[in-house]
mmCIF file of C-alpha atoms in Angstrom:
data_model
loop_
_atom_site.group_PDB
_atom_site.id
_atom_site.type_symbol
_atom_site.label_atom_id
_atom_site.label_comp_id
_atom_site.label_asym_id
_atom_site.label_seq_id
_atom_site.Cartn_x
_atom_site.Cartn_y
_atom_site.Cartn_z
ATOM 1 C CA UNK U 367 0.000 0.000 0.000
ATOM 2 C CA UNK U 368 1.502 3.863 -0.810
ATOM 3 C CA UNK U 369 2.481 5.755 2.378
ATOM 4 C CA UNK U 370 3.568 9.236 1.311
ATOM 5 C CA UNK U 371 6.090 11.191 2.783
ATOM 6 C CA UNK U 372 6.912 14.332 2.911
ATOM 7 C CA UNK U 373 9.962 16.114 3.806
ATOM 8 C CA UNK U 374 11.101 19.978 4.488
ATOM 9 C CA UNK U 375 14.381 20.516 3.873
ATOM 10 C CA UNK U 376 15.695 24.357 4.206
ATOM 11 C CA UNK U 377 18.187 25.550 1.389
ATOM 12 C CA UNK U 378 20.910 28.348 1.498
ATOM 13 C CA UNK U 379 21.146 28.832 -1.953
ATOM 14 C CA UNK U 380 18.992 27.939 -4.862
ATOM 15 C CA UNK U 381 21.893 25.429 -5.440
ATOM 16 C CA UNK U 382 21.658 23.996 -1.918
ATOM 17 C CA UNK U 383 20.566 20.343 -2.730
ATOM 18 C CA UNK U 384 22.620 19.187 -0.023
ATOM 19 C CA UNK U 385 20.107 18.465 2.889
ATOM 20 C CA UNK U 386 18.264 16.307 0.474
ATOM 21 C CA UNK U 387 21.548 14.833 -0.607
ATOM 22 C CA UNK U 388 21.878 13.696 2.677
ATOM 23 C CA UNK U 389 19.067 12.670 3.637
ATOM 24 C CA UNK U 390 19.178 10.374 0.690
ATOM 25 C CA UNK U 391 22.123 9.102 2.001
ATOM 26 C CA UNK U 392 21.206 8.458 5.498
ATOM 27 C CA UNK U 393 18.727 6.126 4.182
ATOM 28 C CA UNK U 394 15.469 9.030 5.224
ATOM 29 C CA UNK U 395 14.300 9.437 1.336
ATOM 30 C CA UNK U 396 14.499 7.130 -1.278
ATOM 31 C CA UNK U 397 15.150 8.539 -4.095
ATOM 32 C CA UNK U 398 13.393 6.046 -6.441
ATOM 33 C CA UNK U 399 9.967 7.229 -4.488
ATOM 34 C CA UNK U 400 10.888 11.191 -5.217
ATOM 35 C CA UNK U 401 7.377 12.305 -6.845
ATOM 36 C CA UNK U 402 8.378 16.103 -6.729
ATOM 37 C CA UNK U 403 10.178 18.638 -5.343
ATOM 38 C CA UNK U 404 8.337 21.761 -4.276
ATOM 39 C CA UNK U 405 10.962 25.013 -4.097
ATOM 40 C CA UNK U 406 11.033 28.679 -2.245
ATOM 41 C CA UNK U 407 14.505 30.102 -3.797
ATOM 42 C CA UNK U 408 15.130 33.988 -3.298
ATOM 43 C CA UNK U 409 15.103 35.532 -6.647
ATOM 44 C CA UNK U 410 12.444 38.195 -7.500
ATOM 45 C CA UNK U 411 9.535 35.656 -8.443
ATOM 46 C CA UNK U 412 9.542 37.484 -12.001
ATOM 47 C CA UNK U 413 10.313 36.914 -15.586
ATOM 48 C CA UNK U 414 14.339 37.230 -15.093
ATOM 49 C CA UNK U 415 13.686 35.201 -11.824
ATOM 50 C CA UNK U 416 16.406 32.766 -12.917
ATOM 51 C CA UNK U 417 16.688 31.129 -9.424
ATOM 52 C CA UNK U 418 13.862 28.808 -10.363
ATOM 53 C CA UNK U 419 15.992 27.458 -13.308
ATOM 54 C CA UNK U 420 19.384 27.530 -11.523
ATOM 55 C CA UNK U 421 17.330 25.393 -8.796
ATOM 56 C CA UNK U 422 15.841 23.455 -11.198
ATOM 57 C CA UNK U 423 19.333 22.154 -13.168
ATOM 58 C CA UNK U 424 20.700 21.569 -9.893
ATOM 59 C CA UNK U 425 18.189 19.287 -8.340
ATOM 60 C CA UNK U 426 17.962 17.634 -11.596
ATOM 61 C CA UNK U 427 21.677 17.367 -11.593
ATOM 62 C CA UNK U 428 21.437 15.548 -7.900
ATOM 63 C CA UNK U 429 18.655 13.164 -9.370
ATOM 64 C CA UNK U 430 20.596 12.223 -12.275
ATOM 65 C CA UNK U 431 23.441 11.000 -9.599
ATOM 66 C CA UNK U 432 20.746 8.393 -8.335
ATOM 67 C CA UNK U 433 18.150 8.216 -11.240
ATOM 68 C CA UNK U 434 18.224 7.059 -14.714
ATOM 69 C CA UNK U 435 17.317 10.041 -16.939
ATOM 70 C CA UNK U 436 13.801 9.501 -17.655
ATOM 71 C CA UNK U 437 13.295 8.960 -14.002
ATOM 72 C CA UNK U 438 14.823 12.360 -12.933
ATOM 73 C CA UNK U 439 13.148 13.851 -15.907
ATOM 74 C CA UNK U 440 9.365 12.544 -14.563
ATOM 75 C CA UNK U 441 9.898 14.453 -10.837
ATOM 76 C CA UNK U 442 7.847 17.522 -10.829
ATOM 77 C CA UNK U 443 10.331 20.237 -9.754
ATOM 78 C CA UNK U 444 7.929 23.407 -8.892
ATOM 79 C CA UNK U 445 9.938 26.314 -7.929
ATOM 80 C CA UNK U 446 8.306 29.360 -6.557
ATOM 81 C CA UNK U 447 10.245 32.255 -6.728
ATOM 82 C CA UNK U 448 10.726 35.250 -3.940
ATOM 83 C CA UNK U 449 11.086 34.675 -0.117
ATOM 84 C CA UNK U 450 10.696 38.410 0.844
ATOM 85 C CA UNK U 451 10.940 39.616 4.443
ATOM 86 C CA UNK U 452 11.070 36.717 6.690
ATOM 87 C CA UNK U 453 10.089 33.470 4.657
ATOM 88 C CA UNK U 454 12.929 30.890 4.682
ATOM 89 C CA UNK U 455 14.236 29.192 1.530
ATOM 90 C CA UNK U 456 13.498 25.551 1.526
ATOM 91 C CA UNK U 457 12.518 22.578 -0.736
ATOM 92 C CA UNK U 458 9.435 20.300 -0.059
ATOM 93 C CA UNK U 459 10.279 17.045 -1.089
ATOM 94 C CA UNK U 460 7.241 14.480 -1.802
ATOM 95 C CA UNK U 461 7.820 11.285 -1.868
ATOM 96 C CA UNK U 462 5.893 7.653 -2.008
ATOM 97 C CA UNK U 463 6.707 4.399 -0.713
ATOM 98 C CA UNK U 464 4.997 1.084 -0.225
ATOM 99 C CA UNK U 465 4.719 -0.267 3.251
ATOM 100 C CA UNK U 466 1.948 -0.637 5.970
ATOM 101 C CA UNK U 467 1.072 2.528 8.001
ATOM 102 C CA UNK U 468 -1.389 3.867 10.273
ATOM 103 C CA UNK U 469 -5.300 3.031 7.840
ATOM 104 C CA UNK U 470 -6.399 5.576 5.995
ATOM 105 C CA UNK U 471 -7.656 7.659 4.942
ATOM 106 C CA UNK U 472 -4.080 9.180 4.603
ATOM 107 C CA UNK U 473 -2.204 11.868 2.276
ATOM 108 C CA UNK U 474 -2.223 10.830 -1.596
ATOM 109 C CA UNK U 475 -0.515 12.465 -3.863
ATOM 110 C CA UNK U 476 0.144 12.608 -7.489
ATOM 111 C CA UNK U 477 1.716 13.916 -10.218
ATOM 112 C CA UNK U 478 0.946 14.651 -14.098
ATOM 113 C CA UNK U 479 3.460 16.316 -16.973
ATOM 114 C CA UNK U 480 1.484 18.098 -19.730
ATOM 115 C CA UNK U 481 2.912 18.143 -23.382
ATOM 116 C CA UNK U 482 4.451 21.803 -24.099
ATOM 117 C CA UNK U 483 1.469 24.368 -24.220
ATOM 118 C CA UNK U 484 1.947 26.527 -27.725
ATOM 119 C CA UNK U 485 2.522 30.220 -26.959
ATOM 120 C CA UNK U 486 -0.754 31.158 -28.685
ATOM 121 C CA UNK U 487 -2.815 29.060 -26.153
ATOM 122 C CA UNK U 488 -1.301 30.991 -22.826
ATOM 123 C CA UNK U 489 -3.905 32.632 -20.790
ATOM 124 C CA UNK U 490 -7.016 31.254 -23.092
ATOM 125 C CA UNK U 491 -9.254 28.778 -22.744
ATOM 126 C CA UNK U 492 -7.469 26.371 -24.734
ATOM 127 C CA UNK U 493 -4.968 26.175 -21.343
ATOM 128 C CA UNK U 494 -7.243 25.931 -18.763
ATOM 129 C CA UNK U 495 -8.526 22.489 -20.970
ATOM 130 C CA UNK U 496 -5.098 21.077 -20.813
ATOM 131 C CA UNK U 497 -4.736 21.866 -17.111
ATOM 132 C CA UNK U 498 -7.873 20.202 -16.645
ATOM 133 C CA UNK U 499 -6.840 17.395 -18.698
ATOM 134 C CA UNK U 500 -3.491 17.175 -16.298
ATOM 135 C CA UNK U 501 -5.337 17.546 -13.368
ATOM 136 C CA UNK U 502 -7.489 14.546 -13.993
ATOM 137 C CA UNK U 503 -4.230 12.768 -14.852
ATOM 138 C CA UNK U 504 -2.466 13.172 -11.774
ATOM 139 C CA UNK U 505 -5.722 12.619 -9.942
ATOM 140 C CA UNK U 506 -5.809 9.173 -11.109
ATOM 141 C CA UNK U 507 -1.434 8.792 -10.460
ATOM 142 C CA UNK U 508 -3.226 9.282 -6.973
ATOM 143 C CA UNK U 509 -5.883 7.289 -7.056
ATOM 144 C CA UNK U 510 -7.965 9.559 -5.742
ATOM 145 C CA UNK U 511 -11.877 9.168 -7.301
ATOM 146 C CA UNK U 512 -13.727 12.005 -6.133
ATOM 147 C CA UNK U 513 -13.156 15.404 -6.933
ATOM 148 C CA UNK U 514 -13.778 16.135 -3.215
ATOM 149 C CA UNK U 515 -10.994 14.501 -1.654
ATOM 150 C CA UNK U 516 -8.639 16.914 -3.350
ATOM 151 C CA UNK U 517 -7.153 19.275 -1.350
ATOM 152 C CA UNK U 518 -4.890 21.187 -2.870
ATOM 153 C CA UNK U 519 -3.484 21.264 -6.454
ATOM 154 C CA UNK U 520 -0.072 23.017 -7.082
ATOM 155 C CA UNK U 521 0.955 23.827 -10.579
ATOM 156 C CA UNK U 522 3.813 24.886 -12.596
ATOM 157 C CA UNK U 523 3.154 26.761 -15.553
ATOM 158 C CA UNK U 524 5.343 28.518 -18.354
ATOM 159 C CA UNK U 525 5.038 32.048 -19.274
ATOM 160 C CA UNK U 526 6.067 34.294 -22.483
ATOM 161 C CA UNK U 527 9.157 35.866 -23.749
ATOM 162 C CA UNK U 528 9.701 37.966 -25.995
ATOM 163 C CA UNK U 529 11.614 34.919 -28.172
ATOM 164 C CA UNK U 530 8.487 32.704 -27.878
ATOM 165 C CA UNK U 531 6.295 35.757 -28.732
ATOM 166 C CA UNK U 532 7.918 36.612 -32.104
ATOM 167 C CA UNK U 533 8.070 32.888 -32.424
ATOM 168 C CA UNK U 534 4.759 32.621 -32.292
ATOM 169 C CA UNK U 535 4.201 35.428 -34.471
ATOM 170 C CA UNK U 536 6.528 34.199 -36.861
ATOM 171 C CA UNK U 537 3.951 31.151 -37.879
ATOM 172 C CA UNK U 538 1.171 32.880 -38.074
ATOM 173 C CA UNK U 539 -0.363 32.823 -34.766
ATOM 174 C CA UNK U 540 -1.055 35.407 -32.044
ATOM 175 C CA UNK U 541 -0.752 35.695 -28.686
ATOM 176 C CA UNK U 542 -3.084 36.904 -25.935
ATOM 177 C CA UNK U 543 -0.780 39.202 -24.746
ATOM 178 C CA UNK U 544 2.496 40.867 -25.028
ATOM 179 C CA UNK U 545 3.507 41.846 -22.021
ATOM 180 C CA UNK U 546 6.028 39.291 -20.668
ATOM 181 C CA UNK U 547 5.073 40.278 -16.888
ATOM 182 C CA UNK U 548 1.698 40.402 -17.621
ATOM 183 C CA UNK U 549 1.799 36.775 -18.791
ATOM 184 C CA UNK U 550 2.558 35.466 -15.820
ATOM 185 C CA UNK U 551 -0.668 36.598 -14.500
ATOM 186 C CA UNK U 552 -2.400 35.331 -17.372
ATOM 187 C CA UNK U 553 -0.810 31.607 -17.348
ATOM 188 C CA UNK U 554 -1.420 31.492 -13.380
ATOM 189 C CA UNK U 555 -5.047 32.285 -14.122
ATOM 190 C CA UNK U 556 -5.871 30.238 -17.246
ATOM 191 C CA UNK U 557 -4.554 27.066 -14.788
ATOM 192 C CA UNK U 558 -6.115 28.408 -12.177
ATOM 193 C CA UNK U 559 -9.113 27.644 -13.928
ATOM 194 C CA UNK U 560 -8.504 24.612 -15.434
ATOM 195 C CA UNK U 561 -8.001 23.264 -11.509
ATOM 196 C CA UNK U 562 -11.590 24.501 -11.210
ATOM 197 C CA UNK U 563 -13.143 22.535 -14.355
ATOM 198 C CA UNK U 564 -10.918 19.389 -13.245
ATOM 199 C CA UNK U 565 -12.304 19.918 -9.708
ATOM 200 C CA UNK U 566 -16.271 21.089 -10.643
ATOM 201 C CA UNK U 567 -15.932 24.167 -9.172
ATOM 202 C CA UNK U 568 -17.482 25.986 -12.541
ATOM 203 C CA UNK U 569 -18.627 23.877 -15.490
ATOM 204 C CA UNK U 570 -15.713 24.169 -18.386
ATOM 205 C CA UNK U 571 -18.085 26.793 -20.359
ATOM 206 C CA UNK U 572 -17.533 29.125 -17.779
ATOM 207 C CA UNK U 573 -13.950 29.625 -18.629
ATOM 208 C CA UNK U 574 -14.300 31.805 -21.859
ATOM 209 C CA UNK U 575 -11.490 34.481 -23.006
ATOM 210 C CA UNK U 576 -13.181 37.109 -21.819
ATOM 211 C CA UNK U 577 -13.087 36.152 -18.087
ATOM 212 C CA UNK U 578 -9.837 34.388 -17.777
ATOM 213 C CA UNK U 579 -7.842 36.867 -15.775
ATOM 214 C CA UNK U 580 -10.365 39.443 -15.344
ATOM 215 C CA UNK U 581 -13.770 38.016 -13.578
ATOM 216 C CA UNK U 582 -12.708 37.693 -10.176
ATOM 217 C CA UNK U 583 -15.657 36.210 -9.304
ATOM 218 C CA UNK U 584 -14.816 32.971 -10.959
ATOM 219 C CA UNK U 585 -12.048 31.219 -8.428
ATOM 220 C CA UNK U 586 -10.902 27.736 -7.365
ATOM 221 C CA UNK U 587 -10.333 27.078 -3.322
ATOM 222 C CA UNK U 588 -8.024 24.272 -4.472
ATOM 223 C CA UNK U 589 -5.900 26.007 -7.008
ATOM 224 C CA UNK U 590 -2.116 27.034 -6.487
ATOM 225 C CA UNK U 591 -0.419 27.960 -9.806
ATOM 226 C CA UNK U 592 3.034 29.623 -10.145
ATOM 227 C CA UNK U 593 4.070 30.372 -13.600
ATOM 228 C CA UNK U 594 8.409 30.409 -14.647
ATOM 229 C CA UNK U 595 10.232 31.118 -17.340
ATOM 230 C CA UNK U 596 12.098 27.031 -16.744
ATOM 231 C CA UNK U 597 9.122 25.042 -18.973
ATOM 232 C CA UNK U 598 6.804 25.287 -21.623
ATOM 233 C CA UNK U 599 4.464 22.991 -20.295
ATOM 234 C CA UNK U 600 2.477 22.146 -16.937
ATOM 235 C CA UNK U 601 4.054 20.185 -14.083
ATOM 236 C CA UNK U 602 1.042 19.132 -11.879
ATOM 237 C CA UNK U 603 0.718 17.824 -8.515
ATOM 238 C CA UNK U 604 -2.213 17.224 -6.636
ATOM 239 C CA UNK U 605 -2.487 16.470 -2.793
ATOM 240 C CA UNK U 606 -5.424 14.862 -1.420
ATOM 241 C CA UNK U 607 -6.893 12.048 1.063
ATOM 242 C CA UNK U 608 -7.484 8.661 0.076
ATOM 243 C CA UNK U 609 -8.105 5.363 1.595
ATOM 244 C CA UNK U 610 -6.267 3.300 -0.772
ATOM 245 C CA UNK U 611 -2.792 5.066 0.938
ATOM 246 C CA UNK U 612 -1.658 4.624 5.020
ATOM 247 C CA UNK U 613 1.091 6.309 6.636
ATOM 248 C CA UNK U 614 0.785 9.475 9.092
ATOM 249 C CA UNK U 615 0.458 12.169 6.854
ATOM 250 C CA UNK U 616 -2.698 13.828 6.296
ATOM 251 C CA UNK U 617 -3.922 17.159 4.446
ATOM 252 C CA UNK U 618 -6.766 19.790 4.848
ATOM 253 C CA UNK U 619 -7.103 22.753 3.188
ATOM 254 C CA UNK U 620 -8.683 26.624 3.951
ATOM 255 C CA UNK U 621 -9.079 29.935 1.928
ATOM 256 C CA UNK U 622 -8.192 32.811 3.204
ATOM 257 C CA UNK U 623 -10.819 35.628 2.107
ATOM 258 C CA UNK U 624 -7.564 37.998 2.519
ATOM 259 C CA UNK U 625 -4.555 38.135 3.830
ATOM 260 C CA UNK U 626 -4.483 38.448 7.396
ATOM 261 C CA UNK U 627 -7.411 36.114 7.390
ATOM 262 C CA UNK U 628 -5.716 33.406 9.161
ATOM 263 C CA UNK U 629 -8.694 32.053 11.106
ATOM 264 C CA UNK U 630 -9.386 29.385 8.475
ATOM 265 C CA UNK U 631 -6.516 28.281 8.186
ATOM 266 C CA UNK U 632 -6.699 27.878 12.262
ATOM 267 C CA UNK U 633 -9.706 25.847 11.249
ATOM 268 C CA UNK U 634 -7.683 23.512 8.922
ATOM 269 C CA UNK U 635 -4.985 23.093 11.919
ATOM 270 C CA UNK U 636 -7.602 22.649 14.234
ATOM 271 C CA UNK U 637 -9.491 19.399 12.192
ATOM 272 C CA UNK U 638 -5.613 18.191 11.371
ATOM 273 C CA UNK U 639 -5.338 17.853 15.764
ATOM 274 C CA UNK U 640 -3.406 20.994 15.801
ATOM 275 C CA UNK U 641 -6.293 23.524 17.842
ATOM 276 C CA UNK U 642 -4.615 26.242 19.457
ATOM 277 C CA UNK U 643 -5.670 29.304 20.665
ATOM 278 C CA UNK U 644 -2.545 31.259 19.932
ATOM 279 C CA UNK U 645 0.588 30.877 17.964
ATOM 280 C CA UNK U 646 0.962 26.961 17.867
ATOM 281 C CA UNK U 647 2.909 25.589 20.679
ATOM 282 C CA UNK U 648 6.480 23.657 20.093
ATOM 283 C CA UNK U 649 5.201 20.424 20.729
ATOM 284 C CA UNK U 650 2.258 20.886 18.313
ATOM 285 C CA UNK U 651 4.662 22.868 15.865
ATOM 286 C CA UNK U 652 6.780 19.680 15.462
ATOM 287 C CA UNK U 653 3.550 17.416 14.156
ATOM 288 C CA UNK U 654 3.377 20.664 11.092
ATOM 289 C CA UNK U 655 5.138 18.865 8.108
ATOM 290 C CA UNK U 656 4.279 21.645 5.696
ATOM 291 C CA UNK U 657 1.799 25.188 4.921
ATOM 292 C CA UNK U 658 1.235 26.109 0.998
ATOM 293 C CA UNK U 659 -0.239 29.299 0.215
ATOM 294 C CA UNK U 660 -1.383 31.786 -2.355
ATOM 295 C CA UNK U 661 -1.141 36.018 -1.948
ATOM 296 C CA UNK U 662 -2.108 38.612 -3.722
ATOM 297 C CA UNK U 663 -2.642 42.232 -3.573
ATOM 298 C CA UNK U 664 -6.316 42.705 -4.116
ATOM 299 C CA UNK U 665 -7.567 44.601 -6.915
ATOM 300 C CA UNK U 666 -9.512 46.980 -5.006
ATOM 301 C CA UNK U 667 -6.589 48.566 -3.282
ATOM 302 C CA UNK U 668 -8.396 47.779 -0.277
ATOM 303 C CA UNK U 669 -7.953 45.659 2.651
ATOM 304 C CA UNK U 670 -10.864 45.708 5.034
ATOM 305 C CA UNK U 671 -11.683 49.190 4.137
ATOM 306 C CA UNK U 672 -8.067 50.692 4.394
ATOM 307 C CA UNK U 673 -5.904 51.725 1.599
ATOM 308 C CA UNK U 674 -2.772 49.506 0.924
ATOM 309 C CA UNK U 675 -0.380 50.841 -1.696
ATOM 310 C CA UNK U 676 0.983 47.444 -2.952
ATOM 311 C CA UNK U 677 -0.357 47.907 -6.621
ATOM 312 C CA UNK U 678 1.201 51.572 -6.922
ATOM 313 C CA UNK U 679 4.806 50.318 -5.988
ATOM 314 C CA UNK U 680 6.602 50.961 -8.948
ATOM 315 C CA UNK U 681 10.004 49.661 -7.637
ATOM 316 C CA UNK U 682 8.795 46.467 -5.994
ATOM 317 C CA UNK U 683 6.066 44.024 -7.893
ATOM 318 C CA UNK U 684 2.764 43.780 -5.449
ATOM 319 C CA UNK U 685 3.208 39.891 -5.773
ATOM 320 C CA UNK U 686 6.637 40.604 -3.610
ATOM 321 C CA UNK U 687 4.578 42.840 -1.079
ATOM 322 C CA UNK U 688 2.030 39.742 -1.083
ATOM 323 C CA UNK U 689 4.182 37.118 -0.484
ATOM 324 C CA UNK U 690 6.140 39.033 2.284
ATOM 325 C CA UNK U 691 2.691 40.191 3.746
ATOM 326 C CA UNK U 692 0.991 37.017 3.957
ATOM 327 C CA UNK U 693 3.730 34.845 4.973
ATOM 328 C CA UNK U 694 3.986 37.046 8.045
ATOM 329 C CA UNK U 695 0.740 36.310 9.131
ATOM 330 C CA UNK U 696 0.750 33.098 8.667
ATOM 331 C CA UNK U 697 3.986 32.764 10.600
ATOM 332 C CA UNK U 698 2.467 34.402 13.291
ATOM 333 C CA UNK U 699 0.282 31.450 13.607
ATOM 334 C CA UNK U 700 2.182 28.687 13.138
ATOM 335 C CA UNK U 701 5.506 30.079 14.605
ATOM 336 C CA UNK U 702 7.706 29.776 11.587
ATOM 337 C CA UNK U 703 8.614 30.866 8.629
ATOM 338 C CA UNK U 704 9.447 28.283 6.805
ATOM 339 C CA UNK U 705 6.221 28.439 4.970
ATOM 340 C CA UNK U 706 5.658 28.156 1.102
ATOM 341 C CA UNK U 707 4.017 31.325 0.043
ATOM 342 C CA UNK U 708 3.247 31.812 -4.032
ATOM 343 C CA UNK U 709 2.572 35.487 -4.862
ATOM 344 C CA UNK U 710 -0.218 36.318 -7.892
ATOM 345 C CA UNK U 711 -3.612 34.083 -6.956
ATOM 346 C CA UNK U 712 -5.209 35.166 -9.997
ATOM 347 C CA UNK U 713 -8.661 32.514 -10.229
ATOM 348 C CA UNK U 714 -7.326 31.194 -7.008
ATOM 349 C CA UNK U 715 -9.725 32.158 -3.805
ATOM 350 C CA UNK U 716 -10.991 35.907 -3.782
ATOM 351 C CA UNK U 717 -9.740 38.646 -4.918
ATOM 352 C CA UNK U 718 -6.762 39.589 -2.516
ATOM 353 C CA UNK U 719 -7.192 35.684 -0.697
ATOM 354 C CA UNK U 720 -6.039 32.668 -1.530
ATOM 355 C CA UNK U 721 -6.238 29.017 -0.614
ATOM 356 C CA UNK U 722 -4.094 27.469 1.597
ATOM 357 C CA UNK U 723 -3.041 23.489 2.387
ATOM 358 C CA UNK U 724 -1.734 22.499 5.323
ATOM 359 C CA UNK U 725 -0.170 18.881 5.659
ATOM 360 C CA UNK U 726 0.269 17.158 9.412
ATOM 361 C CA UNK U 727 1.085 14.270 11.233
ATOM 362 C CA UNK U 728 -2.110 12.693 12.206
ATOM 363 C CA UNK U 729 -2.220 11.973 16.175
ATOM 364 C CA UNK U 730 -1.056 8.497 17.617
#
């Protein structure tokens, strides 16, 4: 029977590979059972952000030391780029083994690679199908049946350059935009919504061109999309609870309506055995394998009726302010930092929320 694992690993570079090297070698992780590698490296989380690739190459590099090629090549390596103010750098290493754990149902996870998306498809509806396509995929790598035992589904998509633009434009085809920055927020949102349709959030005729990226009343709670410059197609990996896996591990998930609104995420700790008043305690603190969430700044300018000046930064991106700004909160909850927080949640919660997944060990 599958018993997932799931490890968290800090980094001091985005080269750093060598707390998973070890624990490979100490016999923790088994590198055959590697299903994907979730990153937080410090570049700027933008279109130069070339941490994510540098990360990338080198954790591919490690695999290839204890992997055949194809088998490095099939890990889903997600790197999410920026760890403003105080979120720590560290890789999220998900893994599956067979062996007899505590019954289910337990953590599931699985994984699914999309064929390269053409440049002419990014941010239209023709993405959000594939995503929903992958999504179904890795659903069944899980074996996970219902759309409601999904919990959380973390994607990496590509974005444009000017290279694939003119590329693009060279056979005859046009894009959806031309704004390389832009494009990130328009890939995040097209698989934003493709997690929906996958999920049946919103029926897949809901998802036309003219509300991808701009009807922000159309969202997924599940959804967690981070778009890089290192692919052109979708790396997919969904998280959810299933009886056909054991092992300790278990996942809920919340949605924060913005992003101090850490009371639902309390909720998720709370139904995961971890209810605490406060901050979480040490002893409860050690039982938290791992916190995922999105950030954004919201639209409006507004949080709770006060004006926040993230979108009129014109030094600092507002996904950087976001990221910062809600890791901080949730921080202050959980007592840590070493939290995974994904800036632009276009499609994904509310405008200026985001959902959140928090994995556990389940109590004895």
């Amino acid at each position: 029977m599958p018993v997932a694992r799931v490890h968290r690993i800090s980094a001091t570079a985005p080269d750093d590979v060598s707390g998973i090297e070890a624990a490979i070698a100490n016999g923790t992780m088994a590198p055959e059972g590697i299903l994907a590698i979730f990153g937080k490296t410090e570049g700027n989380g933008l279109v130069n952000d070339f941490s994510r690739g540098f990360a990338v190459q080198s954790l591919r590099l490690m695999l290839e030391r204890h992997l055949d090629t194809d088998s490095a090549a099939a890990v889903c390596t997600v790197m999410s780029g920026g760890t403003e103010g105080g979120m720590a750098p560290h890789w999220l290493v998900l893994e599956r083994h067979e062996g007899e754990g505590m019954p289910g149902p337990a953590l599931a996870i699985g994984r699914a690679h999309t064929p390269d998306l053409p440049a002419e498809h990014l941010g239209r509806p023709e993405q959000a199908a594939q995503v929903a396509e992958g999504v179904s995929a890795a659903m069944r790598d899980a074996g996970i049946d219902s759309a409601d035992d999904v919990h959380f589904v973390q994607i990496k998509c590509p974005l444009l350059t000017a290279q694939r633009i003119s590329e693009a434009e060279a056979r005859g085809a046009g894009v959806a935009i031309r704004d390389t920055l832009k494009s990130m927020g328009a890939s995040r949102a097209a698989s934003a919504l493709g997690v929906g349709i996958a999920l049946g959030e919103f029926p897949a005729d809901a998802v036309s061109a003219g509300r991808i990226n701009t009807d922000t009343s159309l969202w997924s709670g599940r959804a967690s999309t981070s778009s890089g410059i290192e692919l052109l197609n979708h790396e997919i990996v969904v998280l959810g609870m299933s009886n056909a896996w054991s092992g300790p591990l278990a996942v809920d998930h919340a949605v924060m309506a913005d992003g101090i609104d850490i009371e639902p995420v309390r909720g998720a700790l709370a139904r995961l055995g971890l209810e605490s008043p406060g901050q979480l305690p040490p002893e409860m603190r050690g039982r938290l394998v791992a916190l995922l969430s999105k950030a954004e700044a919201s639209k409006s300018a507004r949080l709770r009726e006060y004006r926040h000046t993230m979108n009129d930064d014109s030094d600092i991106s507002s996904t950087r302010h976001a990221r910062a700004f809600v890791a901080g909160a949730l921080g202050s909850l959980v007592g840590h930092a070493e939290i995974f927080v994904s800036g632009g949640a276009e499609h994904q919660g509310p405008d200026g929320g985001g959902p959140c997944a928090v994995i556990a060990e389940r109590a004895q």
